[in-house]
Short mmCIF file of C-alpha atoms in Angstrom, two decimals:
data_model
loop_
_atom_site.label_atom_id
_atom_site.label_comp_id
_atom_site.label_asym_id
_atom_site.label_seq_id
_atom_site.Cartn_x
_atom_site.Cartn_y
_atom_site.Cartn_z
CA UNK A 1461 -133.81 -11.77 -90.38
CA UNK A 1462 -133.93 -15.04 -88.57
CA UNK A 1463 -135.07 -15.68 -85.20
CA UNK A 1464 -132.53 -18.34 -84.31
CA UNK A 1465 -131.81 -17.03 -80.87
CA UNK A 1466 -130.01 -19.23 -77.97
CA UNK A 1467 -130.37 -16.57 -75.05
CA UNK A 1468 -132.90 -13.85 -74.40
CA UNK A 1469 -131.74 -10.31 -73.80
CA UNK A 1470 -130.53 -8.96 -70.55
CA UNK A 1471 -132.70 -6.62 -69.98
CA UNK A 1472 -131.39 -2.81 -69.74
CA UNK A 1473 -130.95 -0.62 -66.62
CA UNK A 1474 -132.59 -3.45 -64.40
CA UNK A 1475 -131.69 -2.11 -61.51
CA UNK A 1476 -133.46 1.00 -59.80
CA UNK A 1477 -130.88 2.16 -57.25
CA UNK A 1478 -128.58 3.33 -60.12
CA UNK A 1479 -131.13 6.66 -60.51
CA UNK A 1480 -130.15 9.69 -59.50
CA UNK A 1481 -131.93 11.27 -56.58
CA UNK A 1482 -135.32 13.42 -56.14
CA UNK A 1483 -137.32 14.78 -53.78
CA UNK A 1484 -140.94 13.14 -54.01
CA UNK A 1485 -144.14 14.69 -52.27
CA UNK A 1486 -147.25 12.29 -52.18
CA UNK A 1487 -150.86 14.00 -53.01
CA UNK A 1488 -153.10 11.13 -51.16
CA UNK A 1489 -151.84 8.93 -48.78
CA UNK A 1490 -153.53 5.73 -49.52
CA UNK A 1491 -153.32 2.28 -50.24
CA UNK A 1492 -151.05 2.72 -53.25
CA UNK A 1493 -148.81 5.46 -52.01
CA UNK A 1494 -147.91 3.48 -48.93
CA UNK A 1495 -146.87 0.63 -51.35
CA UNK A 1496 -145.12 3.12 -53.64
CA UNK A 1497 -142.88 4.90 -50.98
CA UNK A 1498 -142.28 1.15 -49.14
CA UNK A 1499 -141.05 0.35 -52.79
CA UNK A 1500 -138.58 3.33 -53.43
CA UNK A 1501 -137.52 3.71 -50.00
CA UNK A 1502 -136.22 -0.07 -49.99
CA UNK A 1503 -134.80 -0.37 -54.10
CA UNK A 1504 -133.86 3.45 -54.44
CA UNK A 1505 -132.51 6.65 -53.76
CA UNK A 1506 -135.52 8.48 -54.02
CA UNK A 1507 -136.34 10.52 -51.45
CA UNK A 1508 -140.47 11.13 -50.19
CA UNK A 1509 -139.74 13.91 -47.96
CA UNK A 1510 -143.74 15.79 -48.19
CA UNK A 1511 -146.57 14.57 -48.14
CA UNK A 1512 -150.55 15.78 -48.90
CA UNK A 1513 -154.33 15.16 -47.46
CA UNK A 1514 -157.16 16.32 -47.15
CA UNK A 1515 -157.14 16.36 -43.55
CA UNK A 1516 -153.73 17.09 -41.54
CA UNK A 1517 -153.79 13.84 -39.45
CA UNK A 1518 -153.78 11.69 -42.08
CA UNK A 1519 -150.62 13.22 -43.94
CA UNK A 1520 -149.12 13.18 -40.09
CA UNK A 1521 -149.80 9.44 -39.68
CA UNK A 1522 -148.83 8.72 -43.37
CA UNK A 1523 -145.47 10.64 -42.70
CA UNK A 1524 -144.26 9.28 -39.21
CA UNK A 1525 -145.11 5.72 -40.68
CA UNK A 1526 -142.44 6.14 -43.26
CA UNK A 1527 -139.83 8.55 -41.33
CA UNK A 1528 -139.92 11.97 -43.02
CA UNK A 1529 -141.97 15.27 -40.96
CA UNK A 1530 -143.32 17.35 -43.71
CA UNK A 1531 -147.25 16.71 -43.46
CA UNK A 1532 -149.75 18.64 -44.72
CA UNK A 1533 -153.45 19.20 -44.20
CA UNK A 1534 -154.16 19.87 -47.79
CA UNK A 1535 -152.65 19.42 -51.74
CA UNK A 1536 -152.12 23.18 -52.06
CA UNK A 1537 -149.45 23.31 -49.25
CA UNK A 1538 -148.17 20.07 -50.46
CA UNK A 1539 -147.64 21.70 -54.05
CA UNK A 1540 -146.58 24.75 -52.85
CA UNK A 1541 -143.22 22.68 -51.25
CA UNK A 1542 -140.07 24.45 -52.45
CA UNK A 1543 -138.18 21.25 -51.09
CA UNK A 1544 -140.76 18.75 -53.75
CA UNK A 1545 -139.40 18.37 -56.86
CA UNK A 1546 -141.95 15.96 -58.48
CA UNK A 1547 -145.06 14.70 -56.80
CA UNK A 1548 -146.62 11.73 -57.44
CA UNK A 1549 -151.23 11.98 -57.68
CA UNK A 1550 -152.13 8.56 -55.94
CA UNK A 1551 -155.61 9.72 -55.18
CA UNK A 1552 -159.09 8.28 -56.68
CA UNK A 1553 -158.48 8.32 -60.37
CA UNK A 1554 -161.71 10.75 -60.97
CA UNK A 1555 -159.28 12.99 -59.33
CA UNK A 1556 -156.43 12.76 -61.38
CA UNK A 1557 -156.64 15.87 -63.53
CA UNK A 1558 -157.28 18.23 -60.91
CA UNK A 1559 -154.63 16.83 -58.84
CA UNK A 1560 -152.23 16.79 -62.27
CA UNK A 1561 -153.01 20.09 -62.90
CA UNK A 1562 -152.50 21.64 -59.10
CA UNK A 1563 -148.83 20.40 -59.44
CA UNK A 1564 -148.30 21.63 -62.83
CA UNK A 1565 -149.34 24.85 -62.13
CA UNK A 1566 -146.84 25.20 -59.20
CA UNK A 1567 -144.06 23.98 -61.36
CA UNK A 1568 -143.94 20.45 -60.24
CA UNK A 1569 -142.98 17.66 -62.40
CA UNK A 1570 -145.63 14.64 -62.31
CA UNK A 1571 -146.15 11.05 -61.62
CA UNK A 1572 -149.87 10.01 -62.05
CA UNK A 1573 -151.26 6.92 -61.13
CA UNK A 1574 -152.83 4.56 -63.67
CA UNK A 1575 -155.28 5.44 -65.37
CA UNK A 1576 -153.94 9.56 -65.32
CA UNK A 1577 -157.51 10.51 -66.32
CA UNK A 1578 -160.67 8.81 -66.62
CA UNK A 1579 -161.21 9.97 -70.30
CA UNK A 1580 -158.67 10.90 -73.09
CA UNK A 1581 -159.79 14.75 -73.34
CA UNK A 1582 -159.14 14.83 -69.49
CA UNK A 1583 -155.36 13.36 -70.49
CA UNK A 1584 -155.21 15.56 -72.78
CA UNK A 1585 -155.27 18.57 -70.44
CA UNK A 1586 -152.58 17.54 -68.50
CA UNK A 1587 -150.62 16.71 -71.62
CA UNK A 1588 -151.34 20.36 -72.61
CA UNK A 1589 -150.38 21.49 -69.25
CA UNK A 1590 -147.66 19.77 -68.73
CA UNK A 1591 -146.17 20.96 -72.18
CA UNK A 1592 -146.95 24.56 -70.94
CA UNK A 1593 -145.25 24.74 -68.19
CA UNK A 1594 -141.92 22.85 -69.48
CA UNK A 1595 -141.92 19.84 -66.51
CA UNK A 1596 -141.95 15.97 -66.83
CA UNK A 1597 -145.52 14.43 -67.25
CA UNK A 1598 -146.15 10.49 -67.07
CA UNK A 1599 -148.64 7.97 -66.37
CA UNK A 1600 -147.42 5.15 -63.71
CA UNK A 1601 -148.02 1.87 -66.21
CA UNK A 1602 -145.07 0.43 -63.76
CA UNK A 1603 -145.53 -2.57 -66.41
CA UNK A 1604 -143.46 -0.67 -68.89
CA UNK A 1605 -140.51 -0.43 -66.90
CA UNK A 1606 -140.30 -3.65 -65.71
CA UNK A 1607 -137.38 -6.10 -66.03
CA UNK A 1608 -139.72 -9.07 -68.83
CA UNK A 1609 -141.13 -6.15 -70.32
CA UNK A 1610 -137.59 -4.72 -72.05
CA UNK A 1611 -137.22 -8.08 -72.75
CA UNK A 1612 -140.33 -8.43 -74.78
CA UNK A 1613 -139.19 -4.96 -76.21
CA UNK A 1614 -136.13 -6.10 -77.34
CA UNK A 1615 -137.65 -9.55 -78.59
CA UNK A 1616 -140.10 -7.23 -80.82
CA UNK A 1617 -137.63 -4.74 -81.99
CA UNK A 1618 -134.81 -7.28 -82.96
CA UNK A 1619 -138.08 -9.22 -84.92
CA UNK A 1620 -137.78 -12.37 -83.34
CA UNK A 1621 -141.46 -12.84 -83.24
CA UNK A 1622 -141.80 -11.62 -86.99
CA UNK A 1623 -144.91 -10.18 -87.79
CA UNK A 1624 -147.74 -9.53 -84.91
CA UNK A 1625 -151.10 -11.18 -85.53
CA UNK A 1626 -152.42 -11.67 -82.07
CA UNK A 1627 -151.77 -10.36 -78.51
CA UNK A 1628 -153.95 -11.28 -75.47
CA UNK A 1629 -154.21 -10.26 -71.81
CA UNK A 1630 -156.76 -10.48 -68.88
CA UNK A 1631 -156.82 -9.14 -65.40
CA UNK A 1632 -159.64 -9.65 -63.09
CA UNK A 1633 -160.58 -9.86 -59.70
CA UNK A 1634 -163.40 -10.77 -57.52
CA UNK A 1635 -164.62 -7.31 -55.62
CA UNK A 1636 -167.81 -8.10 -53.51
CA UNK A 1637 -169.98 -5.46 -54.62
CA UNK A 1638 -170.32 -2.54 -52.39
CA UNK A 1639 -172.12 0.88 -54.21
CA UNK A 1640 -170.32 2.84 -51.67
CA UNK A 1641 -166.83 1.48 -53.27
CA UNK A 1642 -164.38 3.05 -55.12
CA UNK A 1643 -164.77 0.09 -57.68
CA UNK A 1644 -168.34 0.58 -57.99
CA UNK A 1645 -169.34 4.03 -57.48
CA UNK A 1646 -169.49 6.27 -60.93
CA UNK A 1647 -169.32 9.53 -59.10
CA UNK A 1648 -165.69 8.14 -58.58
CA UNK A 1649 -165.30 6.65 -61.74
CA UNK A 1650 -165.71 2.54 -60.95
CA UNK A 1651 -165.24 -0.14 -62.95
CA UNK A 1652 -163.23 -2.86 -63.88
CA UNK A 1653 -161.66 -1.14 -67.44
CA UNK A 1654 -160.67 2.25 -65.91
CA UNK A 1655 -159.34 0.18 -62.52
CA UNK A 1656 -157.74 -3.45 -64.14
CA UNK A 1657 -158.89 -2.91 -67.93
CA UNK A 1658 -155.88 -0.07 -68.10
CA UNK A 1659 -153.45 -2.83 -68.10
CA UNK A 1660 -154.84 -4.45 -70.76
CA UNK A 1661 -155.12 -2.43 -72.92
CA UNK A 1662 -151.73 -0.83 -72.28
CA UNK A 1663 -150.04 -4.49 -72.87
CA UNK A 1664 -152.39 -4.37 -76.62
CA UNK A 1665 -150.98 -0.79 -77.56
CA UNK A 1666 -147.28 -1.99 -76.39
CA UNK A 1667 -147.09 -4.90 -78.99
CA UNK A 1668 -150.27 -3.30 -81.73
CA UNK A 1669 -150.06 0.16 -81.15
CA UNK A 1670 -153.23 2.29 -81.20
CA UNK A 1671 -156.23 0.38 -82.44
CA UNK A 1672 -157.93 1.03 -85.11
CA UNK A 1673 -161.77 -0.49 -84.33
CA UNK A 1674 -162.84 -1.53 -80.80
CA UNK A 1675 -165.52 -4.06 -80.06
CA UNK A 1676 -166.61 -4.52 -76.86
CA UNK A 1677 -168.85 -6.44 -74.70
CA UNK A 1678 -169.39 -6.63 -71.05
CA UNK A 1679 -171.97 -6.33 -68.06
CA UNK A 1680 -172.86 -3.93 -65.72
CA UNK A 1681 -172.98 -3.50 -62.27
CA UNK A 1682 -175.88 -2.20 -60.52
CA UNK A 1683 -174.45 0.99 -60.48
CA UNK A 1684 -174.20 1.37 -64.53
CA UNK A 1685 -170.32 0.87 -63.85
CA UNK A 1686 -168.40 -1.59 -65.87
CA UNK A 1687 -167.89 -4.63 -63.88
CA UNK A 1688 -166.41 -6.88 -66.80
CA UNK A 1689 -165.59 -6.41 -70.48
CA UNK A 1690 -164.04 -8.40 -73.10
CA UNK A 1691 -162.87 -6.68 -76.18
CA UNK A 1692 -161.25 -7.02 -79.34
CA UNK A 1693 -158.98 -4.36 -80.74
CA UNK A 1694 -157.43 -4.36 -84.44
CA UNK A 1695 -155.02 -2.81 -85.81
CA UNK A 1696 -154.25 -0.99 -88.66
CA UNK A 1697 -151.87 -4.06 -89.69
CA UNK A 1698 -154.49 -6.20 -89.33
CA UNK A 1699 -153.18 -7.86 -85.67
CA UNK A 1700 -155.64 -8.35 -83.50
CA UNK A 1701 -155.98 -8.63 -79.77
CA UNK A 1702 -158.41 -10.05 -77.51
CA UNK A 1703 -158.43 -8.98 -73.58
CA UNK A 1704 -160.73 -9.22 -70.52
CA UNK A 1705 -161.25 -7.82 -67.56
CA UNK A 1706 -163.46 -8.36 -64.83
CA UNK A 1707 -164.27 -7.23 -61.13
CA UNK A 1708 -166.42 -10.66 -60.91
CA UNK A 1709 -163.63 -12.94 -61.15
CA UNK A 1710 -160.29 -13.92 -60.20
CA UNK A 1711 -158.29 -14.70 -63.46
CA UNK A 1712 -154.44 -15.86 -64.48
CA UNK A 1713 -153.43 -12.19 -65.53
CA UNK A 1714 -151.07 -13.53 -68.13
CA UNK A 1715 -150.26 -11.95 -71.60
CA UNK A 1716 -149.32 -13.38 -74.89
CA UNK A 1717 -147.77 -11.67 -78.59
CA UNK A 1718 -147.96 -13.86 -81.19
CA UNK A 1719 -146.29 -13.79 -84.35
CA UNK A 1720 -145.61 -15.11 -87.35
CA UNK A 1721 -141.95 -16.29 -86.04
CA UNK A 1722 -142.54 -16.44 -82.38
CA UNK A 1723 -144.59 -15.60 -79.54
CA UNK A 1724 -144.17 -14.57 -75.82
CA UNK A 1725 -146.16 -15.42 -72.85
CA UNK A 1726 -145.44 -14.08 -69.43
CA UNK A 1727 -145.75 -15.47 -66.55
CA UNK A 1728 -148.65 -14.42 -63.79
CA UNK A 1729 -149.07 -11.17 -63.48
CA UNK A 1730 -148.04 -9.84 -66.68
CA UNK A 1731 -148.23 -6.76 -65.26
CA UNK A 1732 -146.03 -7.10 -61.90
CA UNK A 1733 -142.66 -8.72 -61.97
CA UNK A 1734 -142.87 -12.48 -62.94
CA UNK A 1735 -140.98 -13.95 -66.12
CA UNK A 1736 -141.41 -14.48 -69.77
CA UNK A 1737 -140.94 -17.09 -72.14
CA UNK A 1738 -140.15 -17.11 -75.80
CA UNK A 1739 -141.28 -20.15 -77.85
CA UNK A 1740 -139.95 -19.84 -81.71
CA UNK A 1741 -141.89 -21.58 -84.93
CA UNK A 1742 -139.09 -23.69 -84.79
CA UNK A 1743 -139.22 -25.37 -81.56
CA UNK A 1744 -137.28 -23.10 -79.39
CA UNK A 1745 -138.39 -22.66 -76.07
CA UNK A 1746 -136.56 -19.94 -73.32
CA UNK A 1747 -137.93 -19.15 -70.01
CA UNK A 1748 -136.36 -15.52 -67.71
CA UNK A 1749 -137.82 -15.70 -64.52
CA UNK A 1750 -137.16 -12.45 -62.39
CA UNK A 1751 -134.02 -12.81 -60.21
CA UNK A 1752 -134.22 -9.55 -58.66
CA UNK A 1753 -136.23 -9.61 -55.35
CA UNK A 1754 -138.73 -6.47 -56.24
CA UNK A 1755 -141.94 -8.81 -55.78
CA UNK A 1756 -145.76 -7.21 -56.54
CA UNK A 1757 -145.80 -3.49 -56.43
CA UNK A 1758 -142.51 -3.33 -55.42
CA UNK A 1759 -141.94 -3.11 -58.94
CA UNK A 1760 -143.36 0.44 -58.88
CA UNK A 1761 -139.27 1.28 -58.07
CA UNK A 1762 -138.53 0.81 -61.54
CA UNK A 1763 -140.75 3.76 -62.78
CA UNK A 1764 -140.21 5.90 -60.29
CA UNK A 1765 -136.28 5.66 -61.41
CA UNK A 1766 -137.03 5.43 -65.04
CA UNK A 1767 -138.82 9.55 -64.29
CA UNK A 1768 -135.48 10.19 -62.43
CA UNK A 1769 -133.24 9.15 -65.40
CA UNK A 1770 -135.62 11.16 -67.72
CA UNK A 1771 -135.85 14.48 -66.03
CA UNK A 1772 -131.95 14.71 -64.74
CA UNK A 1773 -131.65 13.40 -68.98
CA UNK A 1774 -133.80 16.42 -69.47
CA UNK A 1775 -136.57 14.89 -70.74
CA UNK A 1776 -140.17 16.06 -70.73
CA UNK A 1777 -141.95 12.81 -71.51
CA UNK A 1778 -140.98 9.08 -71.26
CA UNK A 1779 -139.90 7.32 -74.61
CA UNK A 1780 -141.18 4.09 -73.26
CA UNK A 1781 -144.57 4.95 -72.80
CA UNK A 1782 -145.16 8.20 -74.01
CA UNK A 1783 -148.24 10.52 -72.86
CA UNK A 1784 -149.77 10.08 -76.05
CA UNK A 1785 -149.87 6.89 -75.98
CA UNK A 1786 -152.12 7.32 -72.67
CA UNK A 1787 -153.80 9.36 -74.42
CA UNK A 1788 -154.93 6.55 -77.12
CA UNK A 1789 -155.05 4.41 -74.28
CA UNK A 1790 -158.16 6.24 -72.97
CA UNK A 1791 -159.68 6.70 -76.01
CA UNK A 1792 -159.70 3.28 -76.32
CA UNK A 1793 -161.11 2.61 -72.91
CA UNK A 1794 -163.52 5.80 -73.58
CA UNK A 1795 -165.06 3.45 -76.67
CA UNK A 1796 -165.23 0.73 -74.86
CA UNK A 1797 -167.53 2.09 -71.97
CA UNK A 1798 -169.69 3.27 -74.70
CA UNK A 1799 -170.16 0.34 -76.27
CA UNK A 1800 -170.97 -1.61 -72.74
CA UNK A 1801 -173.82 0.82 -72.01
CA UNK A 1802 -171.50 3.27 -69.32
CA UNK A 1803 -173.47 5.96 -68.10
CA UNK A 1804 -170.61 8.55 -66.93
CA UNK A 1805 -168.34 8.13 -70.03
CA UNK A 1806 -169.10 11.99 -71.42
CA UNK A 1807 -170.67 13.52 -68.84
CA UNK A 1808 -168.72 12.34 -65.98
CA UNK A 1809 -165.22 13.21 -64.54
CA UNK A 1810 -162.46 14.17 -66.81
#
């Protein structure tokens, strides 16, 4: 196959308004729900008509900020909605399962924010759950939905970039260090792998697959939490990538695939909408920059359509980034806090 190419893909179903409808409730109304429902509300036709906490004037407040009534005081009413069809878990990611697994066992399909557990065996129970019951499970890696991300899909699939040897990715940030912090307290699960790392190592097992050693090095935080890590993954083809993370620093957040025809290197953030370009052996050089106007999180539209497509498809799992793949997502992570010196990774929330 050659990888003459003089255009890169459009990508496919790039726009999230074209999904058919569902009724959302929210279980946490924090940070990254209010983003999530500002992003639906203005690039879809989904619907957040319910919405959880753990105390009733929060889910009030949450609720008359973004126009719909239902509020409740905790996640059992929320789950117990006959007017929810899926509910998306934006709470603390040690939280995750239990939050998964309330909505599954009242029949509700699930969006879980990134990562959906803080270990693989604790993915794995909502995978098993999930499967149980018969409803639509799926991690929120927005990043695989995006726009540059089919295109890198189709780029890989069509073999333009020939065979992988090398894929690289980073995402830090600079978090002042605060014990009582989400990012820094193990009770909840802190650190920069299970927070920023997730990416990462999601953008490695999109162009690799599952790895099949880990090596990784990092340093703590004065908490025993990860607070960065650089690690290199190989795979059973012998690619390799190399990826960082880092709650210390601010870095580029930009990923590469390299092959032996071609690479790709997005622009910053790899993980939110941006662009790509596509540099062949040869010489040529493409650049897509994003045209469509969902900046940052508003990105989080396109998976939140991509579920609706699935489930009204009748779907029980997403083909473009399957809960198994989560799964070995996690595991990898799971290694990888071993290896750093982690103090929670077995004992600690699932």
């Amino acid at each position: 196959m050659t990888n003459s190419i003089e255009s890169l893909p459009t990508p496919r179903h790039p726009d999230p308004s074209d999904a058919p409808s569902l009724r959302w409730g929210i279980i946490a109304p924090g940070g990254i729900a209010n983003d999530f429902t500002d992003a639906i509300r203005m690039h879809t036709r989904q619907k957040v008509v319910a919405v959880g906490s753990r105390t009733l004037e929060r889910a009030a407040a949450f609720a008359a900020r973004h126009g719909f009534e239902r509020a409740y005081g905790s996640y059992e009413e929320l789950v117990a909605d006959p007017e929810v069809d899926v509910v998306y878990v934006a709470s603390p990611h040690s939280e995750h399962v239990a939050h998964a697994l309330l909505a599954i066992a009242a029949g509700k399909h699930v969006l879980i924010e990134k990562p959906m557990a803080v270990t693989a065996a604790g993915a794995r129970s909502i995978a098993a759950a999930a499967r149980a019951a018969g409803v639509f499970a799926m991690e929120a890696m927005w990043t695989r939905y995006l726009p540059q991300t089919d295109i890198a899909r189709q780029l890989l699939a069509d073999g333009m970039l020939g065979d992988v040897e090398v894929v690289t990715a980073d995402f830090g940030g600079a978090a002042p260090f605060d014990p009582a912090s989400r990012l820094y307290d193990p009770a909840l699960a802190g650190g920069a792998l299970l927070d920023l790392g997730v990416y990462v190592v999601s953008w490695a097992s999109f162009a690799l697959g599952a790895p099949e050693h880990v090596f990784a090095t990092g340093k703590l935080a004065p908490t025993g939490v990860d607070a960065q890590v650089a690690l290199v993954l190989s795979s059973p083809g012998g690619g390799q990538a190399l990826l960082s993370t880092s709650l210390l620093a601010g870095t580029p957040s930009l990923g590469t695939i390299s092959g032996t025809k071609g690479r790709i290197e997005t622009d910053a953030p790899f993980w939110g909408p941006s662009g790509i370009r596509f540099q062949s052996r040869g010489g040529t050089e493409l650049h897509w920059v994003d045209p469509y106007g969902r900046p940052y999180r508003q990105g989080m539209s396109y998976e939140a359509a991509a579920l609706a497509r699935y489930i009204s498809e009748g779907l029980t799992d997403s083909p473009l980034h399957p809960i198994d793949e989560a799964i070995t997502t996690l595991a990898t992570i799971d290694e990888a806090r071993r290896q750093v010196g982690y103090l929670n990774v077995a004992g600690g929330a699932q």
